[in-house]
Amino acid sequence: NAGVMQNPRHLVRRRGQEARLRCSPMKGHSHVYWYRQLPEEGLKFMVYLQKENIIDESGMPKERFSAEFPKEGPSILRIQQVVRGDSAAYFCASSPLAGGYQETQYFGPGTRLLVL
Amino acid sequence: AQSVTQLDSHVSVSEGTPVLLRCNYSSSYSPSLFWYVQHPNKGLQLLLKYTSAATLVKGINGFEAEFKKSETSFHLTKPSAHMSDAAEYFCVVSDPGNDMRFGAGTRLTVKP
């Protein structure tokens, strides 16, 4: 059973470009969470999704950031018009049950975004 | 609202000696508490989880943590450090219905 997969592992963008980060949850998992980790900091929650549904986006910046988890395919975190402050590691996690945040989350290896 | 404080940003131990990584939490409810480990350039791996069952929780790789409600603590321990334990460790708290809150992390260094 493959773990949570994220791609790309590393992404370099120039200011103003778009970044698309993909996350495939573990097989059988229908809940996906996105986190951002800035250098020397812990992870900060961004958004919690189920298939075709955003459950909690209280941690998402109000502008330029969006997330989706379509019926088919991976979850996508999109950052439009990136700025240098978006440089961070973005982690995706998935969980299998409907228990929400208190269920164990399984993390992917992360995507490291560098904005030049 | 829940929050978590990891009291040490960096801990250094010698191989074979005990490890203690300290974590205090704030929660209005009966929280779930987790410890995750992150090796360089890797994702996070769950070490152990507390969910109101036994207060002493045993995890993988010889780690354990004790939930102490009176002290609002959830310290992580290991009797004997191994070189492969060198990593970043995160304490996490989650109240029912709320997202997971991560501590700032403790970097563990293990000296030969």
Coordinates of C-alpha atoms in Angstrom, one line a residue:
Chain A
N1 CA 0.0 0.0 0.0
A2 CA 1.7 3.1 -1.2
G3 CA 1.9 6.0 1.2
V4 CA 0.8 9.6 0.5
M5 CA 2.4 10.8 -2.6
Q6 CA 3.2 14.4 -3.5
N7 CA 4.6 15.9 -6.7
P8 CA 6.7 17.6 -7.6
R9 CA 9.1 17.2 -4.7
H10 CA 10.8 20.4 -5.6
L11 CA 9.4 23.3 -7.5
V12 CA 11.0 26.6 -8.5
R13 CA 8.9 29.5 -9.7
R14 CA 9.6 33.1 -10.5
R15 CA 7.5 35.8 -8.9
G16 CA 4.1 36.1 -10.6
Q17 CA 4.0 32.6 -11.9
E18 CA 1.5 29.9 -10.7
A19 CA 2.5 26.9 -8.6
R20 CA 0.5 23.7 -8.7
L21 CA 1.1 21.1 -6.0
R22 CA -0.4 17.6 -6.2
C23 CA -1.2 15.1 -3.5
S24 CA -2.5 11.6 -3.9
P25 CA -3.8 10.2 -0.6
M26 CA -3.2 6.7 0.6
K27 CA -5.5 4.1 -1.0
G28 CA -8.8 4.1 0.8
H29 CA -8.4 7.5 2.3
S30 CA -10.9 10.2 1.5
H31 CA -9.7 13.0 3.7
V32 CA -6.9 15.3 2.7
Y33 CA -5.2 18.1 4.7
W34 CA -2.6 20.7 3.5
Y35 CA 0.0 22.3 5.7
R36 CA 2.7 24.8 5.1
Q37 CA 6.0 24.8 6.9
L38 CA 8.2 27.9 6.8
P39 CA 11.9 27.6 7.6
E40 CA 12.6 26.9 11.3
E41 CA 8.9 26.7 12.1
G42 CA 6.3 24.0 12.7
L43 CA 3.6 23.1 10.3
K44 CA 0.6 25.4 9.9
F45 CA -2.8 24.0 8.9
M46 CA -4.1 25.4 5.7
V47 CA -7.1 23.4 4.5
Y48 CA -9.1 20.2 5.0
L49 CA -10.9 18.6 2.1
Q50 CA -13.0 15.6 1.3
K51 CA -13.8 14.5 -2.2
E52 CA -15.4 17.4 -4.0
N53 CA -15.9 19.3 -0.8
I54 CA -13.9 21.8 1.3
I55 CA -14.5 21.1 5.0
D56 CA -12.3 23.8 6.6
E57 CA -10.2 26.4 4.8
S58 CA -9.7 28.6 7.9
G59 CA -5.9 28.4 7.4
M60 CA -5.8 29.4 3.8
P61 CA -4.6 32.9 2.9
K62 CA -7.6 34.9 1.5
E63 CA -6.0 35.6 -1.8
R64 CA -4.0 33.7 -4.4
F65 CA -4.4 30.3 -2.7
S66 CA -7.0 27.7 -3.6
A67 CA -7.4 23.9 -3.1
E68 CA -9.5 21.2 -4.6
F69 CA -10.0 17.5 -4.3
P70 CA -12.0 16.3 -7.3
K71 CA -13.9 13.1 -7.5
E72 CA -11.2 11.6 -9.7
G73 CA -7.5 12.4 -9.4
P74 CA -5.2 14.0 -6.8
S75 CA -5.9 17.0 -4.6
I76 CA -4.4 20.2 -5.9
L77 CA -3.1 23.2 -4.0
R78 CA -2.8 26.1 -6.4
I79 CA -0.9 29.3 -5.6
Q80 CA -1.4 32.1 -8.2
Q81 CA 1.0 35.0 -8.7
V82 CA 3.6 33.6 -6.3
V83 CA 5.7 35.9 -4.1
R84 CA 9.0 35.2 -2.3
G85 CA 7.1 34.8 1.0
D86 CA 5.4 31.7 -0.5
S87 CA 8.7 29.8 -0.4
A88 CA 8.1 27.0 2.0
A89 CA 7.6 23.2 2.3
Y90 CA 4.0 22.2 1.6
F91 CA 2.8 19.0 3.2
C92 CA -0.2 16.9 2.4
A93 CA -1.7 14.4 4.8
S94 CA -4.6 12.0 4.5
S95 CA -6.8 10.0 6.9
P96 CA -9.2 7.2 6.3
L97 CA -12.1 7.7 8.6
A98 CA -14.7 10.4 9.2
G99 CA -13.3 11.4 12.6
G100 CA -11.8 14.6 11.3
Y101 CA -8.8 16.2 12.9
Q102 CA -8.4 13.7 15.8
E103 CA -7.8 10.8 13.4
T104 CA -4.3 9.9 12.7
Q105 CA -3.0 11.7 9.6
Y106 CA -0.4 10.2 7.3
F107 CA 2.0 12.7 5.7
G108 CA 3.5 12.8 2.3
P109 CA 7.2 13.8 1.7
G110 CA 6.3 17.4 0.9
T111 CA 6.8 19.8 -1.9
R112 CA 9.5 22.4 -1.4
L113 CA 8.6 25.5 -3.3
L114 CA 11.2 28.1 -4.0
V115 CA 10.2 31.5 -5.4
L116 CA 12.9 33.4 -7.1
Chain B
A1 CA -8.5 27.4 21.6
Q2 CA -5.9 24.7 21.7
S3 CA -2.2 25.5 21.5
V4 CA 1.1 23.6 22.1
T5 CA 4.5 24.8 23.4
Q6 CA 7.6 22.8 22.9
L7 CA 9.9 24.0 25.7
D8 CA 13.2 23.3 23.9
S9 CA 14.1 24.3 20.4
H10 CA 17.2 22.1 20.5
V11 CA 18.2 19.1 22.6
S12 CA 21.6 17.4 22.4
V13 CA 22.3 14.0 24.0
S14 CA 25.0 11.4 23.7
E15 CA 24.3 8.0 22.1
G16 CA 23.0 5.6 24.7
T17 CA 21.7 8.2 27.1
P18 CA 18.0 9.1 27.8
V19 CA 16.0 11.5 25.7
L20 CA 13.5 13.9 27.1
L21 CA 11.6 16.3 24.7
R22 CA 9.2 18.5 26.6
C23 CA 5.7 19.6 25.4
N24 CA 3.0 21.5 27.2
Y25 CA -0.4 22.0 25.7
S26 CA -3.5 24.2 26.2
S27 CA -6.9 22.8 25.5
S28 CA -10.5 23.4 26.5
Y29 CA -11.6 19.8 26.0
S30 CA -10.2 16.4 26.1
P31 CA -7.6 16.7 23.4
S32 CA -5.9 14.2 21.1
L33 CA -2.1 14.6 21.4
F34 CA 0.5 13.3 18.9
W35 CA 4.2 13.2 18.5
Y36 CA 5.6 13.3 14.9
V37 CA 9.2 13.0 13.8
Q38 CA 10.6 14.6 10.7
H39 CA 14.0 13.5 9.2
P40 CA 15.8 16.0 7.0
N41 CA 13.9 16.6 3.7
K42 CA 11.4 13.9 4.6
G43 CA 7.7 13.9 5.5
L44 CA 6.4 13.5 9.0
Q45 CA 6.1 10.1 10.6
L46 CA 3.7 9.4 13.5
L47 CA 5.6 8.3 16.6
L48 CA 2.6 7.9 19.0
K49 CA -0.9 9.2 19.7
Y50 CA -2.9 9.8 22.9
T51 CA -6.7 9.7 22.7
S52 CA -7.9 9.5 26.4
A53 CA -7.1 5.8 26.9
A54 CA -4.0 4.9 28.8
T55 CA -2.0 7.9 30.0
L56 CA 1.3 6.2 29.1
V57 CA 1.5 5.8 25.4
K58 CA 4.1 3.6 23.7
G59 CA 5.2 4.4 20.2
I60 CA 7.5 3.2 17.6
N61 CA 11.3 3.0 17.9
G62 CA 11.2 2.8 21.7
F63 CA 9.6 6.2 22.3
E64 CA 6.9 6.7 24.8
A65 CA 5.0 9.7 26.2
E66 CA 3.0 10.3 29.3
F67 CA -0.2 12.4 29.4
K68 CA -0.3 14.4 32.6
K69 CA -3.5 16.4 32.8
S70 CA -2.6 18.2 36.0
E71 CA 0.6 19.5 34.4
T72 CA -0.9 19.8 30.9
S73 CA 2.1 18.1 29.6
F74 CA 2.9 15.3 27.1
H75 CA 6.6 14.8 27.2
L76 CA 8.3 12.4 24.9
T77 CA 11.0 10.0 26.3
K78 CA 13.3 7.3 25.2
P79 CA 15.6 5.4 27.6
S80 CA 18.6 5.2 25.2
A81 CA 19.2 7.4 22.2
H82 CA 20.4 6.0 18.9
M83 CA 22.2 8.0 16.2
S84 CA 19.2 7.4 13.9
D85 CA 17.0 9.3 16.3
A86 CA 18.5 12.6 15.2
A87 CA 15.7 14.5 13.7
E88 CA 13.1 17.2 14.3
Y89 CA 10.2 16.3 16.6
F90 CA 6.8 17.9 16.7
C91 CA 4.2 17.8 19.4
V92 CA 0.7 18.2 18.1
V93 CA -2.7 18.9 19.8
S94 CA -6.1 18.6 18.4
D95 CA -9.4 19.4 20.1
P96 CA -12.6 17.8 18.9
G97 CA -13.7 19.6 15.7
N98 CA -10.6 21.7 15.5
D99 CA -7.5 21.4 13.3
M100 CA -4.2 20.1 14.5
R101 CA -1.9 22.6 16.1
F102 CA 1.8 21.9 15.8
G103 CA 4.5 23.0 18.1
A104 CA 7.5 24.8 16.7
G105 CA 9.6 21.7 16.9
T106 CA 12.5 20.4 18.8
R107 CA 15.7 19.5 17.0
L108 CA 17.4 16.4 18.5
T109 CA 21.1 16.0 18.0
V110 CA 22.7 12.7 19.0
K111 CA 26.5 12.7 19.6
P112 CA 28.5 9.6 19.2

